[in-house]
Coordinates of C-alpha atoms and ligand atoms in Angstrom, one line a residue:
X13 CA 40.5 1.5 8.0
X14 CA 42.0 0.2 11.4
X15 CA 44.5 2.9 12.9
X16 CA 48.1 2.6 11.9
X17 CA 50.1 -0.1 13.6
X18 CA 53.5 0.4 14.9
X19 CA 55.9 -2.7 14.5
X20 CA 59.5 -2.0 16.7
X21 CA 62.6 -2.3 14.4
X22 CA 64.9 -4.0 16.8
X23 CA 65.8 -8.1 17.2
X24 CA 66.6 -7.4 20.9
X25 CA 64.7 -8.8 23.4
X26 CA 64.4 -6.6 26.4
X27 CA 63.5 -3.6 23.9
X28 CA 60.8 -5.8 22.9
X29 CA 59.3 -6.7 26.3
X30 CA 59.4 -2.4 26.8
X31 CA 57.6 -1.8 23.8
X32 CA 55.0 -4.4 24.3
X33 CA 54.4 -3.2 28.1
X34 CA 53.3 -0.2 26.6
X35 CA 50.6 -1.5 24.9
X36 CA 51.4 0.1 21.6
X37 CA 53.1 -2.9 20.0
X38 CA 51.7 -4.5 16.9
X39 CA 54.5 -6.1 15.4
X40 CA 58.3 -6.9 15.3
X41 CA 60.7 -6.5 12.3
X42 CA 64.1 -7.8 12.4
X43 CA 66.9 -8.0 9.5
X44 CA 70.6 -9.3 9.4
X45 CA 72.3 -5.9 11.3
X46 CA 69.7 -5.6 13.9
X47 CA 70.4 -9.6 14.6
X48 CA 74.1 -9.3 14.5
X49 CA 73.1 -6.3 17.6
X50 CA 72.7 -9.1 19.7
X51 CA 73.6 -12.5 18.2
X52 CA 73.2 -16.2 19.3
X53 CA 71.0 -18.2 17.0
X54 CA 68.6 -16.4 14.9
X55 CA 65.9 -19.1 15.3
X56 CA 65.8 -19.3 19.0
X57 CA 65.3 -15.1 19.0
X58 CA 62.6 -15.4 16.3
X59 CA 60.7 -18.2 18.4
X60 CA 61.5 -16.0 21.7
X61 CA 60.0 -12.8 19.8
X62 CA 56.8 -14.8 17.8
X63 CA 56.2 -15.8 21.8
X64 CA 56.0 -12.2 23.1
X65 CA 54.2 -10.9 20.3
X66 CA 50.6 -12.5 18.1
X67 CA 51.4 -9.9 15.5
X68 CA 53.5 -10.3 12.7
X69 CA 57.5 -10.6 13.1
X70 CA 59.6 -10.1 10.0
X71 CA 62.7 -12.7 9.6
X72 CA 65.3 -11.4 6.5
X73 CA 66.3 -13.9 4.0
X74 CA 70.1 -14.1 3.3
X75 CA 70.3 -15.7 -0.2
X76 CA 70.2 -13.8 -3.3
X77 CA 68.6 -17.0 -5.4
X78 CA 64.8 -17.4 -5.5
X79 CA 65.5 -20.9 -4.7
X80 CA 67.6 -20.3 -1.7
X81 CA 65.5 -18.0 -0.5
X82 CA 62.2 -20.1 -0.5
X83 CA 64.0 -22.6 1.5
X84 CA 65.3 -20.3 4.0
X85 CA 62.1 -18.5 4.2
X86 CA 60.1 -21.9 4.6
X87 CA 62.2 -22.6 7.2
X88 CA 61.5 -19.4 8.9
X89 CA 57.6 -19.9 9.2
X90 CA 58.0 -23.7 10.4
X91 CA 58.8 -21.4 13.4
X92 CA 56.1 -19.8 14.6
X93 CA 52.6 -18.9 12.6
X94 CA 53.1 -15.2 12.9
X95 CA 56.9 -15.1 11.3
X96 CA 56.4 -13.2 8.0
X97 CA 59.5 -13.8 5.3
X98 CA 61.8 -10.6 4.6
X99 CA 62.6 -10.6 1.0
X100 CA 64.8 -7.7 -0.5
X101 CA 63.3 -6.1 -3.8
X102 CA 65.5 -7.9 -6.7
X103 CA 63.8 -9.8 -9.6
X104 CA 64.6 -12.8 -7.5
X105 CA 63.0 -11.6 -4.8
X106 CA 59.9 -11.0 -6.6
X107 CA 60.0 -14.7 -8.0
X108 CA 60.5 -15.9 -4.2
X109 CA 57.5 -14.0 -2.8
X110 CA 55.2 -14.7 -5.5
X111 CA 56.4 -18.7 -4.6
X112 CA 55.6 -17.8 -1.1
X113 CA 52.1 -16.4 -1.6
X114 CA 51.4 -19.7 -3.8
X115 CA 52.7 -21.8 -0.5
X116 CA 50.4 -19.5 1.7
X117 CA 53.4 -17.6 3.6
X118 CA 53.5 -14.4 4.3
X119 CA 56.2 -11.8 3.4
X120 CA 58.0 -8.7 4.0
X121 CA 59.5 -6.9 0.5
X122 CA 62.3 -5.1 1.8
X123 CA 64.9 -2.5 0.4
X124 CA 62.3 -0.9 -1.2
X125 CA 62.8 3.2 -2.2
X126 CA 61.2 3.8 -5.4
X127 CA 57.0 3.5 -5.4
X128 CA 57.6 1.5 -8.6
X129 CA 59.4 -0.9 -6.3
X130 CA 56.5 -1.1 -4.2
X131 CA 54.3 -1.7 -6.7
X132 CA 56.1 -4.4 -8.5
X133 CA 56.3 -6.3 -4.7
X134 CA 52.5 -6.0 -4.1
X135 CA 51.9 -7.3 -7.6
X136 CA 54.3 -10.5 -6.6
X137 CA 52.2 -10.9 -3.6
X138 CA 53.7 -9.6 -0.9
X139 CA 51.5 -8.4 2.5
X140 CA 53.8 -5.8 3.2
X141 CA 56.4 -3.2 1.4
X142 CA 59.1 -1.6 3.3
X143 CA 60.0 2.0 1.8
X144 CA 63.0 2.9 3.7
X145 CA 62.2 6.5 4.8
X146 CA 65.4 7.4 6.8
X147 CA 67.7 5.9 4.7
X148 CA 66.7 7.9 1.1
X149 CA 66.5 11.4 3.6
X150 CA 70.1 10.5 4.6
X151 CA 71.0 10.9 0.7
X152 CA 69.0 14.0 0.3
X153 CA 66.4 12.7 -1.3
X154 CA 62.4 12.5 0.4
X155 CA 61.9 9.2 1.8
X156 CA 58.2 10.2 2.7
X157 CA 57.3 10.9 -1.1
X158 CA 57.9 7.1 -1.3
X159 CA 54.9 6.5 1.2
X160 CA 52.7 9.5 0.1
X161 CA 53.1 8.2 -4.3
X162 CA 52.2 4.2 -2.9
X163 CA 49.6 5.3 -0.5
X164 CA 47.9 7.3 -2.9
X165 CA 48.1 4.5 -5.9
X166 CA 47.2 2.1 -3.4
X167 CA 43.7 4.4 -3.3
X168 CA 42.9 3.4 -6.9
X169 CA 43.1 -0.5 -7.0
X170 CA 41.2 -3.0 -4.8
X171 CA 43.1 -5.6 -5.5
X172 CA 46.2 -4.6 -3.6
X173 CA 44.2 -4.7 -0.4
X174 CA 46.4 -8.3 0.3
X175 CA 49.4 -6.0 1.1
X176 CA 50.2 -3.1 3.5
X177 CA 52.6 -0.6 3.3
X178 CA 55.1 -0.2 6.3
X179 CA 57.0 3.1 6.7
X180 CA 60.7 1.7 7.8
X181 CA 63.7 3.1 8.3
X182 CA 62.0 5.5 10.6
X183 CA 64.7 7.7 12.1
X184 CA 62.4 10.1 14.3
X185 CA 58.7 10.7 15.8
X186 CA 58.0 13.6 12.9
X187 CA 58.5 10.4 10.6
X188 CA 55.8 8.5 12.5
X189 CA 53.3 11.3 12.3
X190 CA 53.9 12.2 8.2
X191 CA 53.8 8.5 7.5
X192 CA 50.6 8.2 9.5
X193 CA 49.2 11.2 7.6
X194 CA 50.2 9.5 4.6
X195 CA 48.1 6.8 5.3
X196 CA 50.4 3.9 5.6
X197 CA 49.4 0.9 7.2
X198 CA 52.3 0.3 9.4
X199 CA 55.4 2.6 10.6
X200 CA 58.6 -0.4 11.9
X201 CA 60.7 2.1 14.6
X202 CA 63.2 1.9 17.2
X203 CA 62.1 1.4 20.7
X204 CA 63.9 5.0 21.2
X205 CA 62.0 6.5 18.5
X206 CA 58.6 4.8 20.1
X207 CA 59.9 6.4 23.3
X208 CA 60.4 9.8 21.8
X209 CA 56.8 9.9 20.8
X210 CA 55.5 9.9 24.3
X211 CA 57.6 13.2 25.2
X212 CA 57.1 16.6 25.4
X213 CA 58.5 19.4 27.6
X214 CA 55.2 20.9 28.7
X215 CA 54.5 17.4 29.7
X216 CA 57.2 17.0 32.3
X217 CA 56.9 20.6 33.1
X218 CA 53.0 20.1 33.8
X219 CA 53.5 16.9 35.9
X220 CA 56.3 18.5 38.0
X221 CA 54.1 21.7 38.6
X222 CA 50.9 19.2 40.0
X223 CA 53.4 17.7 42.4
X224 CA 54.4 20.6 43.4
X225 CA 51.1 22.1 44.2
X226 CA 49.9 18.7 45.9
X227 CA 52.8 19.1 48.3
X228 CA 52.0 22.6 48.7
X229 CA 48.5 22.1 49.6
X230 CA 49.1 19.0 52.0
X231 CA 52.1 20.3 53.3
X232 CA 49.7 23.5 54.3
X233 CA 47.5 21.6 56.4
Ligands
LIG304 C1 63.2 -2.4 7.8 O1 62.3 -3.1 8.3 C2 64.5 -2.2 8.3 O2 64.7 -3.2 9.3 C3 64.9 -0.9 9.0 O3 63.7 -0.1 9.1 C4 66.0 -0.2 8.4 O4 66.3 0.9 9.1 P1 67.7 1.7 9.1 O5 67.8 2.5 7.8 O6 67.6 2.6 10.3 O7 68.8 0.6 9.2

């Protein structure tokens, strides 16, 4: 398939603007901490993002009712074409994303750690799952066993080719590679994790020994 897509896990503008200057943007994701980061309404930063961006951006539901959060979420995608709806993994999420494929609207299932969970949200309909990596390593358990289990069930069936998975909760660059390895569709990071991926020492050593010869050699004529 195409080559894995990075989404940046942030709701702040300027990050954004970075990331995308880079060229290595495909995506945004956003949820209800990383908006109260930077505040103000949360539909004028989703039209400000869904303008930098032609890839998908991720906008979190707050209601715990399917019905609550179909209208929120319908709300969201009167917005902007590419906004996809951020549902978390509860039996009433599941109703609200299989509602949302039904309406053609696209959506996020979030909170995901188990690859049952996964499963059950691509069934519903969702285009992408979020296994949260970082935050099942922080309790000692592997969040990457998550991505490896779904990516290889996803193997077997056809018909879960409508949904993606998305490694989130990405805490460092070695989670960017394994996830990648994995074969996940997506990996949602921090613009500092994004940044990290571009660094290593021998680079910085290499580029401050060229200068140094260039200067040598010019300064010597
Ligand atoms: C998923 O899309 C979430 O926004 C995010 O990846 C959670 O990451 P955290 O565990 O670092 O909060």
């Amino acid at each position: 398939g195409s080559a894995v897509k990075f989404f940046l896990d942030t709701a702040d503008i300027a990050e954004i603007k970075t990331g995308i200057a880079w060229g290595v943007v495909d995506g945004v994701t956003t949820n209800p901490s990383l908006y109260a980061k930077v505040g103000g309404s949360y539909e004028e930063l989703l039209k400000e993002i869904c303008g930098l961006t032609k890839g998908p951006v991720s906008a979190e539901v707050i209601a715990d009712d399917a019905d609550g959060m179909v209208s929120e979420g319908r709300a969201f995608a009167k917005i902007a074409s590419n906004i996809v709806v951020k549902v978390p993994m509860t039996t009433a999420g599941l109703e609200a994303i299989s509602r949302f494929k039904a309406e053609g609207i696209k959506t996020n299932c979030t909170l995901i750690f188990t690859a049952n969970q996964g499963l059950m949200a691509a069934k519903a309909g969702a285009s992408l799952i979020s296994p949260f990596v970082g935050r099942l390593d922080d309790i000692s358990e592997d969040g990457m066993t998550v991505i490896r289990e779904l990516a290889e069930i996803f193997q077997h069936y056809d018909d879960l080719e409508h949904c993606e998975i998305l490694a989130a909760s990405i805490r460092h660059p070695r989670h960017v590679t394994e996830s990648a390895l994995c074969g996940a569709h997506v990996a949602t990071m921090p613009l500092k994790v994004l940044e990290q991926m571009t660094k290593h020492p021998l680079t910085d050593k290499g580029i401050a020994q060229f200068k140094a010869d260039w200067s040598k050699a010019k300064g010597g004529k």
